């Protein structure tokens, strides 16, 4: 059963389970978050999905077909056209080969391995430019420390501001690193230098571009940032990639390896899960458990920052992002760099 057939089945049968066929939400995280944007942009899925939730992953377009075909042809060339050799290859060996070839060709998102904009299943000219998802509200959330660079490198906890500047400049190619970090520091004065580095690396340029594109369609967009640092590993765990999932689903006491368990993370989860349920029911996440959460506008960029005491801040990282040159942190192949002395 393909994706659209599955959605159609849900639409046709959800009433049998007490659900509303006119109120279906899809939710995904990381690559799944990007696929939420893919699915709500598919003409064949129109009317089958009514709300989307994308966590730490988003998309405004799919992969160029020519690029995808070039990568496939280059991989096939390495085995002289014998596809059976690829089929028989251990997955680890194929994975290394495929990504090596894609890197040599300058592959795009996910190293060039992602849904393709064929112009039929997925739009060829980008997402959110037609009326397919016009009436689909979208919630977008990222975490403040997607890579949590000091989680496994305790030395980075003691990095000073000058060391943070050197790290952002040298490791992540940001020539005006000092200005970028000062802009983040102005917005978040309580954060340590390594936390400012985390904010820089987990930059939200793509998610804001997605919010802007979806906003132009007319359906409301709600923007969130998960910023809770669980009391684990000496406070180094922070809001890393995937860490927010158990909070959305009220599973913090089951995911003690990520949350530590107990009352404090449960309180954060109570806010987030209530907002998620409200959004799934109505397309609006506002509920008694959280402060007023305005819908996104490009002018104000209101962002719900989920923490022990959640709050809304307007465009908290705009000044920093305007100073930042483009880079894709998800293509980092190196381990976390050592602290500068």
Tab-separated table of C-alpha atoms in Angstrom:
chain	number	residue	atom	x	y	z
A	1	UNK	CA	0.000	0.000	0.000
A	2	UNK	CA	1.526	3.338	-1.021
A	3	UNK	CA	1.416	6.520	1.043
A	4	UNK	CA	-1.622	8.106	-0.550
A	5	UNK	CA	-3.517	4.809	-0.444
A	6	UNK	CA	-2.694	4.605	3.263
A	7	UNK	CA	-3.995	8.120	3.845
A	8	UNK	CA	-7.101	7.302	1.880
A	9	UNK	CA	-7.637	4.191	4.014
A	10	UNK	CA	-7.307	6.299	7.180
A	11	UNK	CA	-9.763	8.821	5.751
A	12	UNK	CA	-12.255	6.082	4.867
A	13	UNK	CA	-11.965	4.080	8.094
A	14	UNK	CA	-11.087	6.495	10.888
A	15	UNK	CA	-14.756	6.916	11.822
A	16	UNK	CA	-14.827	3.214	12.714
A	17	UNK	CA	-12.330	3.978	15.473
A	18	UNK	CA	-14.171	7.025	16.769
A	19	UNK	CA	-12.130	9.537	14.772
A	20	UNK	CA	-13.114	12.314	12.412
A	21	UNK	CA	-12.193	11.744	8.739
A	22	UNK	CA	-12.119	15.504	8.321
A	23	UNK	CA	-9.522	15.991	11.066
A	24	UNK	CA	-6.354	14.020	10.274
A	25	UNK	CA	-2.966	15.274	11.498
A	26	UNK	CA	0.387	13.975	10.289
A	27	UNK	CA	3.484	14.440	12.439
A	28	UNK	CA	7.150	13.741	11.807
A	29	UNK	CA	10.576	14.474	13.228
A	30	UNK	CA	13.875	15.197	11.474
A	31	UNK	CA	13.609	13.581	8.023
A	32	UNK	CA	10.019	12.867	9.001
A	33	UNK	CA	9.455	16.572	9.567
A	34	UNK	CA	10.595	17.281	6.019
A	35	UNK	CA	8.264	14.550	4.794
A	36	UNK	CA	5.333	16.260	6.529
A	37	UNK	CA	5.992	19.215	4.230
A	38	UNK	CA	6.324	16.818	1.281
A	39	UNK	CA	3.036	15.070	1.991
A	40	UNK	CA	0.897	18.158	2.531
A	41	UNK	CA	2.297	19.488	-0.782
A	42	UNK	CA	1.317	16.377	-2.782
A	43	UNK	CA	-1.718	17.013	-5.034
A	44	UNK	CA	-2.782	13.387	-4.588
A	45	UNK	CA	-2.972	13.890	-0.790
A	46	UNK	CA	-5.175	16.989	-0.993
A	47	UNK	CA	-8.129	16.686	1.382
A	48	UNK	CA	-6.658	13.662	3.172
A	49	UNK	CA	-4.455	15.626	5.611
A	50	UNK	CA	-5.827	18.544	7.598
A	51	UNK	CA	-2.932	19.556	9.897
A	52	UNK	CA	0.821	19.050	9.927
A	53	UNK	CA	3.416	18.981	12.702
A	54	UNK	CA	7.092	19.051	11.667
A	55	UNK	CA	9.783	18.717	14.329
A	56	UNK	CA	13.444	19.548	13.572
A	57	UNK	CA	12.856	18.990	9.887
A	58	UNK	CA	11.115	20.966	7.159
A	59	UNK	CA	11.197	21.547	3.423
A	60	UNK	CA	10.214	24.096	0.817
A	61	UNK	CA	11.102	21.906	-2.168
A	62	UNK	CA	12.165	18.433	-3.199
A	63	UNK	CA	15.373	17.266	-4.872
A	64	UNK	CA	16.066	18.292	-8.453
A	65	UNK	CA	15.493	15.254	-10.737
A	66	UNK	CA	18.638	15.869	-12.775
A	67	UNK	CA	20.763	15.893	-9.629
A	68	UNK	CA	19.162	12.703	-8.343
A	69	UNK	CA	19.651	10.931	-11.673
A	70	UNK	CA	23.284	12.039	-11.859
A	71	UNK	CA	24.010	10.577	-8.433
A	72	UNK	CA	22.288	7.316	-9.337
A	73	UNK	CA	24.209	7.050	-12.616
A	74	UNK	CA	27.516	7.777	-10.882
A	75	UNK	CA	26.880	5.109	-8.251
A	76	UNK	CA	26.014	2.595	-10.953
A	77	UNK	CA	29.178	3.504	-12.836
A	78	UNK	CA	31.315	2.409	-9.868
A	79	UNK	CA	30.167	-1.193	-10.468
A	80	UNK	CA	30.348	-0.890	-14.264
A	81	UNK	CA	26.567	-0.973	-14.582
A	82	UNK	CA	26.095	-4.260	-12.737
A	83	UNK	CA	23.236	-3.422	-10.370
A	84	UNK	CA	23.474	-6.893	-8.825
A	85	UNK	CA	26.781	-5.908	-7.240
A	86	UNK	CA	25.013	-3.055	-5.472
A	87	UNK	CA	22.225	-5.380	-4.354
A	88	UNK	CA	24.728	-7.871	-2.931
A	89	UNK	CA	26.883	-5.274	-1.223
A	90	UNK	CA	26.710	-5.067	2.612
A	91	UNK	CA	24.600	-2.070	3.518
A	92	UNK	CA	27.489	-0.381	5.344
A	93	UNK	CA	29.652	-0.607	2.219
A	94	UNK	CA	26.860	0.693	-0.017
A	95	UNK	CA	26.091	3.532	2.386
A	96	UNK	CA	29.726	4.655	2.358
A	97	UNK	CA	29.944	4.363	-1.423
A	98	UNK	CA	26.699	6.217	-2.107
A	99	UNK	CA	27.499	9.147	0.148
A	100	UNK	CA	31.059	9.381	-1.168
A	101	UNK	CA	29.728	9.649	-4.718
A	102	UNK	CA	27.056	12.155	-3.719
A	103	UNK	CA	29.614	14.312	-1.908
A	104	UNK	CA	31.854	14.330	-4.974
A	105	UNK	CA	28.913	15.525	-7.081
A	106	UNK	CA	27.833	18.116	-4.542
A	107	UNK	CA	24.589	16.376	-3.560
A	108	UNK	CA	21.997	18.582	-1.836
A	109	UNK	CA	19.744	17.858	1.150
A	110	UNK	CA	20.379	14.514	2.874
A	111	UNK	CA	23.413	14.107	0.631
A	112	UNK	CA	21.190	14.045	-2.452
A	113	UNK	CA	19.048	11.169	-1.183
A	114	UNK	CA	15.585	12.589	-0.634
A	115	UNK	CA	12.174	12.810	-2.367
A	116	UNK	CA	12.412	14.004	-5.954
A	117	UNK	CA	10.429	16.878	-7.480
A	118	UNK	CA	9.012	15.014	-10.465
A	119	UNK	CA	6.292	17.593	-11.171
A	120	UNK	CA	3.549	15.022	-10.674
A	121	UNK	CA	3.782	13.506	-7.200
A	122	UNK	CA	5.738	16.475	-5.860
A	123	UNK	CA	5.680	20.015	-7.310
A	124	UNK	CA	8.623	20.882	-9.531
A	125	UNK	CA	8.625	24.588	-8.654
A	126	UNK	CA	8.678	24.368	-4.855
A	127	UNK	CA	6.084	23.804	-2.161
A	128	UNK	CA	3.196	25.955	-0.915
A	129	UNK	CA	2.782	27.843	-4.195
A	130	UNK	CA	-0.581	26.342	-5.122
A	131	UNK	CA	-3.750	25.594	-3.157
A	132	UNK	CA	-2.936	21.976	-2.207
A	133	UNK	CA	-2.069	22.784	1.424
A	134	UNK	CA	-3.866	26.126	1.525
A	135	UNK	CA	-6.167	25.079	4.361
A	136	UNK	CA	-3.650	22.958	6.295
A	137	UNK	CA	-2.297	24.630	9.473
A	138	UNK	CA	1.333	23.782	10.196
A	139	UNK	CA	3.266	23.634	13.460
A	140	UNK	CA	7.059	23.847	13.173
A	141	UNK	CA	9.423	23.186	16.071
A	142	UNK	CA	13.189	22.911	16.357
A	143	UNK	CA	15.483	22.391	19.342
A	144	UNK	CA	17.939	24.989	20.557
A	145	UNK	CA	20.924	22.607	20.686
A	146	UNK	CA	20.274	20.133	17.882
A	147	UNK	CA	23.887	18.879	17.973
A	148	UNK	CA	24.546	19.458	21.714
A	149	UNK	CA	28.257	19.734	20.992
A	150	UNK	CA	29.398	19.374	24.610
A	151	UNK	CA	27.229	16.379	25.466
A	152	UNK	CA	30.121	13.997	24.815
A	153	UNK	CA	32.929	16.533	25.083
A	154	UNK	CA	33.036	17.932	28.601
A	155	UNK	CA	35.916	20.300	27.747
A	156	UNK	CA	33.553	22.394	25.661
A	157	UNK	CA	31.561	23.269	28.792
A	158	UNK	CA	34.414	25.485	29.914
A	159	UNK	CA	35.011	27.258	26.631
A	160	UNK	CA	35.125	31.036	26.986
A	161	UNK	CA	33.616	33.589	24.627
A	162	UNK	CA	36.841	33.987	22.653
A	163	UNK	CA	37.056	30.215	22.254
A	164	UNK	CA	33.432	30.121	21.105
A	165	UNK	CA	34.192	32.787	18.494
A	166	UNK	CA	37.169	30.785	17.204
A	167	UNK	CA	35.061	27.637	17.055
A	168	UNK	CA	32.242	29.227	15.064
A	169	UNK	CA	34.687	30.992	12.755
A	170	UNK	CA	37.060	28.091	12.131
A	171	UNK	CA	34.810	25.039	12.345
A	172	UNK	CA	31.645	26.462	10.825
A	173	UNK	CA	33.025	29.036	8.414
A	174	UNK	CA	31.394	32.143	9.851
A	175	UNK	CA	33.797	35.026	9.255
A	176	UNK	CA	31.921	37.441	11.542
A	177	UNK	CA	31.518	34.860	14.311
A	178	UNK	CA	31.965	37.411	17.101
A	179	UNK	CA	29.073	39.551	15.864
A	180	UNK	CA	26.863	36.473	15.447
A	181	UNK	CA	27.538	35.238	18.969
A	182	UNK	CA	27.005	38.712	20.427
A	183	UNK	CA	23.619	38.858	18.681
A	184	UNK	CA	22.623	35.528	20.227
A	185	UNK	CA	23.990	36.688	23.579
A	186	UNK	CA	21.842	39.809	23.447
A	187	UNK	CA	18.746	37.672	22.906
A	188	UNK	CA	19.739	35.004	25.449
A	189	UNK	CA	22.016	36.687	28.041
A	190	UNK	CA	21.915	33.743	30.476
A	191	UNK	CA	23.396	31.237	28.042
A	192	UNK	CA	26.990	30.003	28.308
A	193	UNK	CA	29.418	30.369	25.379
A	194	UNK	CA	28.957	26.721	24.337
A	195	UNK	CA	25.193	27.266	24.339
A	196	UNK	CA	25.650	30.240	22.014
A	197	UNK	CA	27.675	27.987	19.718
A	198	UNK	CA	24.869	25.416	19.839
A	199	UNK	CA	22.366	28.094	18.820
A	200	UNK	CA	24.579	29.077	15.902
A	201	UNK	CA	24.983	25.536	14.635
A	202	UNK	CA	21.278	24.788	15.126
A	203	UNK	CA	20.386	27.937	13.192
A	204	UNK	CA	16.762	28.295	12.034
A	205	UNK	CA	17.174	29.786	8.558
A	206	UNK	CA	15.459	26.873	6.852
A	207	UNK	CA	12.573	26.591	9.291
A	208	UNK	CA	11.877	30.316	8.997
A	209	UNK	CA	11.954	30.045	5.211
A	210	UNK	CA	9.413	27.225	5.463
A	211	UNK	CA	7.258	29.279	7.828
A	212	UNK	CA	7.364	32.233	5.420
A	213	UNK	CA	6.381	30.080	2.438
A	214	UNK	CA	3.541	28.381	4.292
A	215	UNK	CA	2.331	31.683	5.777
A	216	UNK	CA	1.884	33.066	2.260
A	217	UNK	CA	-0.687	30.353	1.580
A	218	UNK	CA	-3.033	31.632	4.245
A	219	UNK	CA	-3.380	28.772	6.743
A	220	UNK	CA	-1.893	29.552	10.179
A	221	UNK	CA	1.654	28.566	11.055
A	222	UNK	CA	2.847	28.168	14.648
A	223	UNK	CA	6.559	28.294	15.420
A	224	UNK	CA	8.182	26.725	18.486
A	225	UNK	CA	11.644	26.240	19.938
A	226	UNK	CA	12.361	23.490	22.497
A	227	UNK	CA	14.918	24.812	24.997
A	228	UNK	CA	14.646	22.612	28.098
A	229	UNK	CA	17.897	21.232	29.498
A	230	UNK	CA	17.211	18.036	31.435
A	231	UNK	CA	19.264	17.447	34.626
A	232	UNK	CA	21.539	14.811	33.079
A	233	UNK	CA	25.275	14.524	32.322
A	234	UNK	CA	26.123	17.509	34.451
A	235	UNK	CA	23.686	19.679	32.537
A	236	UNK	CA	25.387	18.983	29.198
A	237	UNK	CA	22.524	17.138	27.511
A	238	UNK	CA	20.518	20.245	26.586
A	239	UNK	CA	17.798	20.309	23.917
A	240	UNK	CA	19.440	17.947	21.438
A	241	UNK	CA	18.018	16.534	18.203
A	242	UNK	CA	15.084	14.191	18.999
A	243	UNK	CA	14.999	15.161	22.676
A	244	UNK	CA	11.622	16.906	22.416
A	245	UNK	CA	9.723	13.845	21.175
A	246	UNK	CA	8.934	12.333	24.560
A	247	UNK	CA	7.743	15.723	25.831
A	248	UNK	CA	5.215	16.089	23.026
A	249	UNK	CA	3.864	12.613	23.739
A	250	UNK	CA	3.877	12.852	27.556
A	251	UNK	CA	6.402	10.052	27.874
A	252	UNK	CA	9.097	11.766	29.938
A	253	UNK	CA	8.878	9.219	32.747
A	254	UNK	CA	9.411	6.426	30.228
A	255	UNK	CA	12.380	8.144	28.539
A	256	UNK	CA	14.531	8.782	31.592
A	257	UNK	CA	17.693	8.472	29.487
A	258	UNK	CA	16.618	11.689	27.739
A	259	UNK	CA	14.721	13.491	30.489
A	260	UNK	CA	15.876	12.260	33.900
A	261	UNK	CA	12.229	11.671	34.786
A	262	UNK	CA	10.323	13.314	37.604
A	263	UNK	CA	8.230	16.401	38.143
A	264	UNK	CA	10.211	19.050	36.272
A	265	UNK	CA	10.371	17.403	32.829
A	266	UNK	CA	6.821	16.190	33.359
A	267	UNK	CA	5.753	19.805	33.828
A	268	UNK	CA	7.404	20.803	30.553
A	269	UNK	CA	5.685	17.859	28.887
A	270	UNK	CA	2.292	18.848	30.302
A	271	UNK	CA	2.573	22.168	28.473
A	272	UNK	CA	3.773	20.715	25.189
A	273	UNK	CA	1.396	17.762	25.017
A	274	UNK	CA	-1.587	19.991	25.827
A	275	UNK	CA	-0.584	22.401	23.049
A	276	UNK	CA	-0.130	19.531	20.605
A	277	UNK	CA	-3.548	18.061	21.370
A	278	UNK	CA	-5.182	21.481	21.028
A	279	UNK	CA	-3.513	21.943	17.641
A	280	UNK	CA	-4.542	18.487	16.468
A	281	UNK	CA	-8.138	19.142	17.461
A	282	UNK	CA	-8.545	22.701	16.202
A	283	UNK	CA	-5.484	23.828	14.235
A	284	UNK	CA	-4.663	26.246	17.069
A	285	UNK	CA	-2.305	25.173	19.909
A	286	UNK	CA	-3.532	27.692	22.459
A	287	UNK	CA	-4.721	26.124	25.703
A	288	UNK	CA	-4.719	26.958	29.435
A	289	UNK	CA	-1.382	25.214	30.011
A	290	UNK	CA	0.712	27.699	27.987
A	291	UNK	CA	1.035	31.464	27.506
A	292	UNK	CA	-0.816	32.993	24.565
A	293	UNK	CA	0.833	31.679	21.396
A	294	UNK	CA	0.275	33.967	18.382
A	295	UNK	CA	0.252	32.552	14.880
A	296	UNK	CA	3.395	33.223	12.879
A	297	UNK	CA	3.881	36.353	10.805
A	298	UNK	CA	7.105	37.204	8.946
A	299	UNK	CA	7.152	40.651	10.577
A	300	UNK	CA	7.099	39.486	14.214
A	301	UNK	CA	8.073	35.800	13.930
A	302	UNK	CA	6.540	34.929	17.326
A	303	UNK	CA	8.185	31.805	18.695
A	304	UNK	CA	6.975	29.733	21.640
A	305	UNK	CA	10.062	28.760	23.621
A	306	UNK	CA	9.227	25.645	25.605
A	307	UNK	CA	11.016	25.352	28.939
A	308	UNK	CA	10.114	24.997	32.619
A	309	UNK	CA	8.495	28.397	32.232
A	310	UNK	CA	7.576	28.702	28.588
A	311	UNK	CA	7.397	32.099	26.916
A	312	UNK	CA	6.869	33.693	23.528
A	313	UNK	CA	9.634	35.804	21.998
A	314	UNK	CA	9.381	37.668	18.721
A	315	UNK	CA	12.183	36.860	16.246
A	316	UNK	CA	14.712	36.093	19.000
A	317	UNK	CA	17.416	35.030	16.528
A	318	UNK	CA	16.710	37.417	13.638
A	319	UNK	CA	19.706	39.659	14.278
A	320	UNK	CA	22.067	36.673	14.456
A	321	UNK	CA	20.663	34.992	11.366
A	322	UNK	CA	20.984	38.155	9.312
A	323	UNK	CA	24.714	38.105	10.033
A	324	UNK	CA	25.221	34.457	9.220
A	325	UNK	CA	26.446	33.094	5.904
A	326	UNK	CA	24.764	29.991	4.540
A	327	UNK	CA	25.947	26.623	5.779
A	328	UNK	CA	24.271	23.285	6.312
A	329	UNK	CA	25.193	21.891	9.743
A	330	UNK	CA	23.541	18.567	8.933
A	331	UNK	CA	26.297	17.794	6.456
A	332	UNK	CA	29.004	17.993	9.095
A	333	UNK	CA	31.011	14.793	8.805
A	334	UNK	CA	33.479	15.559	11.564
A	335	UNK	CA	33.080	14.908	15.298
A	336	UNK	CA	32.563	17.809	17.668
A	337	UNK	CA	35.735	19.924	17.642
A	338	UNK	CA	37.871	20.255	20.724
A	339	UNK	CA	37.674	23.357	22.861
A	340	UNK	CA	40.041	26.187	21.994
A	341	UNK	CA	42.628	26.856	24.644
